[in-house]
Amino acid sequence: MRFLPLFPELVRQLFREPATNRFPAKYLPPTVTGFLHDVAAGRARLTPPVPTPPEFRGKIAYARDSCIGCGLCTKICPSHAIELLPTKKIRIWIDQCIFCSQCTSICPKSSLTMSPEFLLADEDRYSEDLIVE
Amino acid sequence: MSDESKKAPYIVPIGPNHPALKEPVMFTFEMEGEVVREVDFAPGQAHRGIEWMGMRRNPVQIVHLTDRICGICGVSHTLAFARAVEQVAGIEVPERADYIRTIIAEFERIQSHLLWAGVAAHELGFDSLLHLTWKVREQSMDVIENLTGNRVNYGIVQVGGVRRDIVLEQHPIIDDCLGTYEGLLGKLLSLFLDDKTITMRCRDCGVLSKKEALELCTVGPTARASGVNVDLRQDYPYAAYGDLDVRAILPEQHMGETHGDVYDRIVVRLLEVGQSCQIIRQCLSEMPAGPVTAEEKLAKLLAICKKAQGEAIGRVEAPRGECFHYVRMDGKDAPHTWKVKASSYSNLMSWIPMLRGEQIADIPIIIASIDPCLSCTDRIAVISHGHRSVLAKEDLHRLSVEKTRRLQR
């Protein structure tokens, strides 16, 4: 039984870089939206997010032109996030999507793909960013 | 106040929601001074209706629902469900898929046990160790993300196989992670087991004897820490475990004796991290080539599942113990019946002998020591016309008898 075996590790830890990536900024800005406006205007710098791994499952991308309206994706979607429109095209409600990528595997025309986009937080679940059609 | 009432045991209710509890459960402690005299608990505070949702979906969709039963042991539930459906539908899983399932399941065990070790350190008030453990846990999460696409809710297991292959370029990433953990294991063991404070807090605290562990049908690390030699991977091999060399980890292998206390549960879980590393290494070297799924066309897979008739059980050794799925299909899109028994369900009753006679300050670590996962477990709360009730065993028995009578008619 040794006394305080963690102590040397803690001292070492003092001189190391923190493991956390400080996204979007080193210190939490007073308003995130205000900070993003500042970034867009070039007044502030955004700490880049951790890069996504290969084949990451992010927001669905839909190639409308190649879709044949077979409706297989609506049958396979576990969260009923895909709606078949009367125009034989689909509409995807991203706020309901669970990013399982099952629709992209069943699509016979490969019209659906997963993009690496993951910053999808929104105040309105029906906002334009969260509906793909 | 009379002297009599001062002496009488007083009741401390903790829960259903309490800062000391990570998940909703209601405890009633009968205290005498600092010592717990009697304890009772009421699970069933977190009903999510997962089985109800499942019985309205087809197996390919349910696989993603099972991922979300538990945030930590997602692949165990999915694997148990997929194995049940595969048995009903008579689908033969390719060998390579079995190996990939094993690798993911073992990575899940590594991250789950490290998460638990951090929680245990936190419950002891040892937050620097919590942060250190969770920092090293990140690497296994990163590898899982690389292999499956997500840190949690992996979505890699599908009925009939897996959805992604492990390609040769990913081997160095896995090797690197395993090397880190094999190097770290000695350090973690020393940080947890040689620490005087942890030894004083955990040794002979929350003891569960071998007899009690057997009587209460405990599973997983909780049972193994009490010296019960059970491990589904050794007793009832599934996926690739039949080809691998897996032996249940018991505390006497490392410590020379079994106490059945919180300390032994730490020993078993930390040693299992090392065992999982060995299993993954063995899987990587022996992995055969071939397809990773029995049926690549999902529409065809749906048709096979729709035709299936019968019932089956899928059992998987989750990080917390045996996880059990019962599925009955009767030629429709959705299964006729789907029942989940999470591993914590078997372990919850062991709280009572563990907590009896312990001090109030030891309650958090003893409760955490079985690694309870209540959101997986709870599924019998019933809300009817705004009146909420939890079904007891007698009620369930009565309902069961009534159903039998109804069917006989």
Tab-separated table of C-alpha atoms in Angstrom, chain B residues 18-297:
chain	number	residue	atom	x	y	z
B	18	HIS	CA	-31.552	12.979	-6.060
B	19	PRO	CA	-28.200	14.659	-6.758
B	20	ALA	CA	-26.388	11.582	-5.426
B	21	LEU	CA	-28.154	9.286	-7.860
B	22	LYS	CA	-27.255	9.247	-11.528
B	23	GLU	CA	-30.557	7.739	-12.526
B	24	PRO	CA	-34.069	7.704	-11.067
B	25	VAL	CA	-34.678	5.109	-8.367
B	26	MET	CA	-36.375	5.453	-5.000
B	27	PHE	CA	-34.554	4.265	-1.871
B	28	THR	CA	-35.932	4.050	1.657
B	29	PHE	CA	-33.280	3.587	4.312
B	30	GLU	CA	-34.144	2.662	7.858
B	31	MET	CA	-31.306	4.186	9.827
B	32	GLU	CA	-30.104	3.715	13.346
B	33	GLY	CA	-27.579	6.450	13.989
B	34	GLU	CA	-25.143	6.231	11.070
B	35	VAL	CA	-25.868	2.609	10.271
B	36	VAL	CA	-28.306	1.286	7.700
B	37	ARG	CA	-30.574	-1.215	9.436
B	38	GLU	CA	-32.938	-2.037	6.613
B	39	VAL	CA	-33.213	-0.888	3.038
B	40	ASP	CA	-35.865	-1.013	0.389
B	41	PHE	CA	-35.886	0.380	-3.106
B	42	ALA	CA	-38.420	0.977	-5.821
B	43	PRO	CA	-37.234	0.881	-9.405
B	44	GLY	CA	-39.593	1.612	-12.252
B	45	GLN	CA	-39.249	5.408	-12.196
B	46	ALA	CA	-38.088	5.762	-15.794
B	47	HIS	CA	-40.489	4.256	-18.263
B	48	ARG	CA	-39.737	4.967	-21.893
B	49	GLY	CA	-42.028	2.597	-23.787
B	50	ILE	CA	-39.216	1.178	-25.912
B	51	GLU	CA	-40.830	-2.247	-26.322
B	52	TRP	CA	-44.115	-0.616	-27.316
B	53	MET	CA	-42.257	1.347	-30.011
B	54	GLY	CA	-40.459	-1.804	-31.112
B	55	MET	CA	-43.627	-3.793	-31.618
B	56	ARG	CA	-44.680	-1.224	-34.226
B	57	ARG	CA	-41.485	-1.392	-36.252
B	58	ASN	CA	-39.702	-3.986	-38.381
B	59	PRO	CA	-36.502	-5.695	-37.136
B	60	VAL	CA	-34.225	-3.537	-39.304
B	61	GLN	CA	-35.655	-0.450	-37.600
B	62	ILE	CA	-35.670	-1.983	-34.108
B	63	VAL	CA	-31.926	-2.558	-34.320
B	64	HIS	CA	-31.489	1.226	-34.113
B	65	LEU	CA	-33.953	1.417	-31.249
B	66	THR	CA	-32.026	-1.223	-29.283
B	67	ASP	CA	-28.898	0.896	-29.747
B	68	ARG	CA	-30.671	3.539	-27.699
B	69	ILE	CA	-31.892	1.366	-24.810
B	70	CYS	CA	-28.613	2.116	-23.075
B	71	GLY	CA	-26.097	4.804	-23.878
B	72	ILE	CA	-23.173	2.725	-22.654
B	73	CYS	CA	-23.951	-0.855	-23.657
B	74	GLY	CA	-25.599	-0.098	-26.973
B	75	VAL	CA	-23.996	-2.867	-28.981
B	76	SER	CA	-24.832	-5.530	-26.370
B	77	HIS	CA	-28.560	-4.891	-26.650
B	78	THR	CA	-28.365	-4.711	-30.441
B	79	LEU	CA	-26.363	-7.901	-30.605
B	80	ALA	CA	-28.788	-9.752	-28.321
B	81	PHE	CA	-31.757	-8.591	-30.386
B	82	ALA	CA	-30.071	-9.341	-33.717
B	83	ARG	CA	-29.121	-12.837	-32.511
B	84	ALA	CA	-32.701	-13.527	-31.462
B	85	VAL	CA	-34.082	-12.423	-34.831
B	86	GLU	CA	-31.404	-14.346	-36.708
B	87	GLN	CA	-32.423	-17.526	-34.893
B	88	VAL	CA	-36.109	-16.968	-35.660
B	89	ALA	CA	-35.463	-16.206	-39.330
B	90	GLY	CA	-32.736	-18.836	-39.741
B	91	ILE	CA	-30.106	-16.368	-40.937
B	92	GLU	CA	-26.522	-17.614	-40.843
B	93	VAL	CA	-24.125	-14.816	-39.883
B	94	PRO	CA	-20.808	-14.808	-41.813
B	95	GLU	CA	-17.750	-15.544	-39.716
B	96	ARG	CA	-16.077	-12.208	-40.367
B	97	ALA	CA	-19.168	-10.386	-39.111
B	98	ASP	CA	-18.987	-12.411	-35.892
B	99	TYR	CA	-15.398	-11.280	-35.356
B	100	ILE	CA	-16.237	-7.640	-36.025
B	101	ARG	CA	-19.166	-7.863	-33.597
B	102	THR	CA	-16.797	-9.273	-30.992
B	103	ILE	CA	-14.255	-6.487	-31.492
B	104	ILE	CA	-16.899	-3.768	-31.108
B	105	ALA	CA	-18.416	-5.513	-28.068
B	106	GLU	CA	-15.007	-5.683	-26.379
B	107	PHE	CA	-14.242	-2.031	-27.112
B	108	GLU	CA	-17.575	-1.248	-25.545
B	109	ARG	CA	-16.567	-3.234	-22.459
B	110	ILE	CA	-13.313	-1.274	-22.202
B	111	GLN	CA	-15.034	2.101	-22.364
B	112	SER	CA	-17.844	1.009	-20.048
B	113	HIS	CA	-15.507	-0.317	-17.360
B	114	LEU	CA	-13.317	2.789	-17.542
B	115	LEU	CA	-16.426	4.949	-17.276
B	116	TRP	CA	-17.472	2.954	-14.228
B	117	ALA	CA	-14.025	3.256	-12.656
B	118	GLY	CA	-14.284	7.032	-13.046
B	119	VAL	CA	-17.754	7.078	-11.489
B	120	ALA	CA	-16.510	4.943	-8.589
B	121	ALA	CA	-13.621	7.358	-8.001
B	122	HIS	CA	-16.078	10.266	-8.112
B	123	GLU	CA	-18.389	8.581	-5.592
B	124	LEU	CA	-15.421	8.214	-3.266
B	125	GLY	CA	-14.750	11.937	-3.629
B	126	PHE	CA	-11.625	11.324	-5.685
B	127	ASP	CA	-12.318	13.636	-8.603
B	128	SER	CA	-8.755	13.888	-9.914
B	129	LEU	CA	-8.847	10.136	-10.563
B	130	LEU	CA	-12.251	10.533	-12.227
B	131	HIS	CA	-10.836	13.053	-14.687
B	132	LEU	CA	-7.752	10.950	-15.360
B	133	THR	CA	-9.799	7.805	-16.047
B	134	TRP	CA	-12.221	9.609	-18.294
B	135	LYS	CA	-9.351	11.208	-20.175
B	136	VAL	CA	-7.851	7.822	-21.022
B	137	ARG	CA	-11.327	6.501	-21.849
B	138	GLU	CA	-11.521	8.996	-24.724
B	139	GLN	CA	-9.109	6.965	-26.836
B	140	SER	CA	-11.424	3.948	-26.894
B	141	MET	CA	-14.318	6.236	-27.794
B	142	ASP	CA	-12.267	7.656	-30.668
B	143	VAL	CA	-11.520	4.165	-31.971
B	144	ILE	CA	-15.194	3.208	-31.739
B	145	GLU	CA	-16.026	6.400	-33.643
B	146	ASN	CA	-13.500	5.487	-36.291
B	147	LEU	CA	-14.828	1.935	-36.651
B	148	THR	CA	-18.554	2.656	-36.524
B	149	GLY	CA	-19.029	6.349	-37.318
B	150	ASN	CA	-20.388	7.364	-33.919
B	151	ARG	CA	-19.083	7.631	-30.365
B	152	VAL	CA	-22.330	6.308	-28.907
B	153	ASN	CA	-25.330	4.704	-30.655
B	154	TYR	CA	-22.942	2.941	-32.990
B	155	GLY	CA	-25.490	1.550	-35.451
B	156	ILE	CA	-22.995	-1.023	-36.712
B	157	VAL	CA	-24.815	-4.283	-35.982
B	158	GLN	CA	-27.622	-5.195	-38.330
B	159	VAL	CA	-29.701	-8.368	-38.497
B	160	GLY	CA	-27.573	-10.814	-40.499
B	161	GLY	CA	-24.179	-9.261	-39.843
B	162	VAL	CA	-22.551	-5.881	-39.474
B	163	ARG	CA	-22.867	-2.754	-41.586
B	164	ARG	CA	-19.197	-1.846	-41.815
B	165	ASP	CA	-16.051	-3.837	-42.379
B	166	ILE	CA	-12.807	-3.242	-40.488
B	167	VAL	CA	-10.293	-2.483	-43.232
B	168	LEU	CA	-6.539	-2.945	-43.053
B	169	GLU	CA	-5.937	0.818	-42.668
B	170	GLN	CA	-7.835	0.753	-39.382
B	171	HIS	CA	-5.642	-1.935	-37.803
B	172	PRO	CA	-2.851	0.503	-36.754
B	173	ILE	CA	-5.409	2.745	-34.999
B	174	ILE	CA	-6.769	-0.238	-33.044
B	175	ASP	CA	-3.268	-1.534	-32.277
B	176	ASP	CA	-2.209	1.881	-31.045
B	177	CYS	CA	-5.209	2.110	-28.695
B	178	LEU	CA	-4.715	-1.416	-27.345
B	179	GLY	CA	-1.027	-0.691	-26.743
B	180	THR	CA	-1.946	2.415	-24.762
B	181	TYR	CA	-4.382	0.496	-22.580
B	182	GLU	CA	-2.037	-2.416	-21.996
B	183	GLY	CA	0.594	0.082	-20.898
B	184	LEU	CA	-1.890	1.986	-18.752
B	185	LEU	CA	-3.417	-1.010	-17.028
B	186	GLY	CA	-0.604	-1.459	-14.520
B	187	LYS	CA	-0.764	2.229	-13.691
B	188	LEU	CA	-4.549	2.187	-13.288
B	189	LEU	CA	-4.372	-0.907	-11.088
B	190	SER	CA	-1.796	0.780	-8.893
B	191	LEU	CA	-3.742	4.064	-8.767
B	192	PHE	CA	-6.916	2.298	-7.689
B	193	LEU	CA	-5.664	-0.633	-5.660
B	194	ASP	CA	-2.542	0.744	-3.943
B	195	ASP	CA	-4.207	3.925	-2.837
B	196	LYS	CA	-4.629	3.892	0.910
B	197	THR	CA	-7.864	5.915	0.873
B	198	ILE	CA	-9.537	3.727	-1.742
B	199	THR	CA	-8.492	0.574	0.110
B	200	MET	CA	-9.878	1.899	3.389
B	201	ARG	CA	-13.158	2.949	1.794
B	202	CYS	CA	-13.734	-0.145	-0.345
B	203	ARG	CA	-12.231	-3.116	1.484
B	204	ASP	CA	-14.967	-5.107	3.285
B	205	CYS	CA	-17.534	-2.491	2.322
B	206	GLY	CA	-20.760	-3.616	0.623
B	207	VAL	CA	-20.004	-7.297	0.953
B	208	LEU	CA	-22.007	-9.770	-1.105
B	209	SER	CA	-21.180	-13.347	-0.176
B	210	LYS	CA	-20.946	-16.064	-2.809
B	211	LYS	CA	-24.080	-17.715	-1.402
B	212	GLU	CA	-26.087	-14.473	-1.626
B	213	ALA	CA	-24.751	-13.795	-5.105
B	214	LEU	CA	-25.977	-17.213	-6.231
B	215	GLU	CA	-29.323	-16.931	-4.448
B	216	LEU	CA	-30.052	-13.504	-5.915
B	217	CYS	CA	-29.016	-14.637	-9.418
B	218	THR	CA	-26.553	-11.794	-9.875
B	219	VAL	CA	-24.724	-11.621	-13.191
B	220	GLY	CA	-21.598	-10.131	-14.681
B	221	PRO	CA	-18.814	-8.446	-12.708
B	222	THR	CA	-21.038	-8.231	-9.592
B	223	ALA	CA	-21.302	-12.033	-9.463
B	224	ARG	CA	-17.684	-12.607	-10.457
B	225	ALA	CA	-16.445	-10.269	-7.708
B	226	SER	CA	-18.230	-12.529	-5.209
B	227	GLY	CA	-16.378	-15.540	-6.578
B	228	VAL	CA	-19.137	-16.957	-8.795
B	229	ASN	CA	-17.577	-18.335	-11.952
B	230	VAL	CA	-20.077	-17.055	-14.524
B	231	ASP	CA	-19.365	-15.409	-17.834
B	232	LEU	CA	-21.618	-15.876	-20.809
B	233	ARG	CA	-18.604	-15.621	-23.099
B	234	GLN	CA	-17.191	-18.773	-21.500
B	235	ASP	CA	-20.392	-20.627	-20.538
B	236	TYR	CA	-22.531	-19.969	-23.589
B	237	PRO	CA	-20.261	-18.602	-26.335
B	238	TYR	CA	-21.860	-16.419	-28.984
B	239	ALA	CA	-20.392	-14.452	-31.929
B	240	ALA	CA	-16.688	-15.358	-32.169
B	241	TYR	CA	-16.137	-16.180	-28.487
B	242	GLY	CA	-16.298	-19.931	-29.175
B	243	ASP	CA	-13.013	-19.676	-31.121
B	244	LEU	CA	-11.333	-17.454	-28.568
B	245	ASP	CA	-9.732	-18.129	-25.256
B	246	VAL	CA	-12.010	-16.428	-22.722
B	247	ARG	CA	-12.007	-17.301	-19.035
B	248	ALA	CA	-14.084	-15.541	-16.383
B	249	ILE	CA	-12.005	-13.094	-14.328
B	250	LEU	CA	-12.265	-13.773	-10.614
B	251	PRO	CA	-10.722	-11.604	-7.883
B	252	GLU	CA	-8.733	-14.473	-6.366
B	253	GLN	CA	-6.631	-14.679	-9.543
B	254	HIS	CA	-5.214	-11.251	-8.779
B	255	MET	CA	-5.620	-10.844	-5.021
B	256	GLY	CA	-5.390	-14.470	-3.879
B	257	GLU	CA	-8.668	-14.284	-1.957
B	258	THR	CA	-12.279	-13.280	-2.524
B	259	HIS	CA	-14.020	-10.806	-0.238
B	260	GLY	CA	-17.000	-9.981	-2.447
B	261	ASP	CA	-16.706	-6.285	-1.540
B	262	VAL	CA	-16.510	-3.069	-3.542
B	263	TYR	CA	-12.727	-3.435	-3.815
B	264	ASP	CA	-13.119	-6.807	-5.539
B	265	ARG	CA	-15.571	-5.275	-7.986
B	266	ILE	CA	-12.938	-2.683	-8.903
B	267	VAL	CA	-10.360	-5.477	-9.349
B	268	VAL	CA	-12.637	-7.521	-11.627
B	269	ARG	CA	-13.597	-4.578	-13.830
B	270	LEU	CA	-10.057	-3.267	-14.243
B	271	LEU	CA	-8.708	-6.733	-15.063
B	272	GLU	CA	-11.472	-7.184	-17.621
B	273	VAL	CA	-10.150	-4.139	-19.455
B	274	GLY	CA	-6.881	-6.034	-19.928
B	275	GLN	CA	-8.749	-9.180	-20.934
B	276	SER	CA	-10.735	-7.260	-23.544
B	277	CYS	CA	-7.485	-5.940	-25.055
B	278	GLN	CA	-6.230	-9.520	-25.410
B	279	ILE	CA	-9.511	-10.652	-26.986
B	280	ILE	CA	-9.406	-7.825	-29.544
B	281	ARG	CA	-5.788	-8.660	-30.430
B	282	GLN	CA	-6.715	-12.302	-30.895
B	283	CYS	CA	-9.720	-11.333	-33.056
B	284	LEU	CA	-7.610	-9.075	-35.281
B	285	SER	CA	-5.029	-11.778	-35.920
B	286	GLU	CA	-7.554	-14.579	-36.524
B	287	MET	CA	-10.190	-12.624	-38.418
B	288	PRO	CA	-11.138	-14.578	-41.567
B	289	ALA	CA	-11.801	-12.866	-44.892
B	290	GLY	CA	-15.247	-12.856	-46.426
B	291	PRO	CA	-18.505	-10.950	-46.477
B	292	VAL	CA	-19.689	-9.040	-43.411
B	293	THR	CA	-23.400	-9.557	-43.865
B	294	ALA	CA	-25.595	-12.499	-44.795
B	295	GLU	CA	-27.933	-10.376	-46.919
B	296	GLU	CA	-26.661	-7.181	-48.440
B	297	LYS	CA	-29.968	-6.102	-49.969
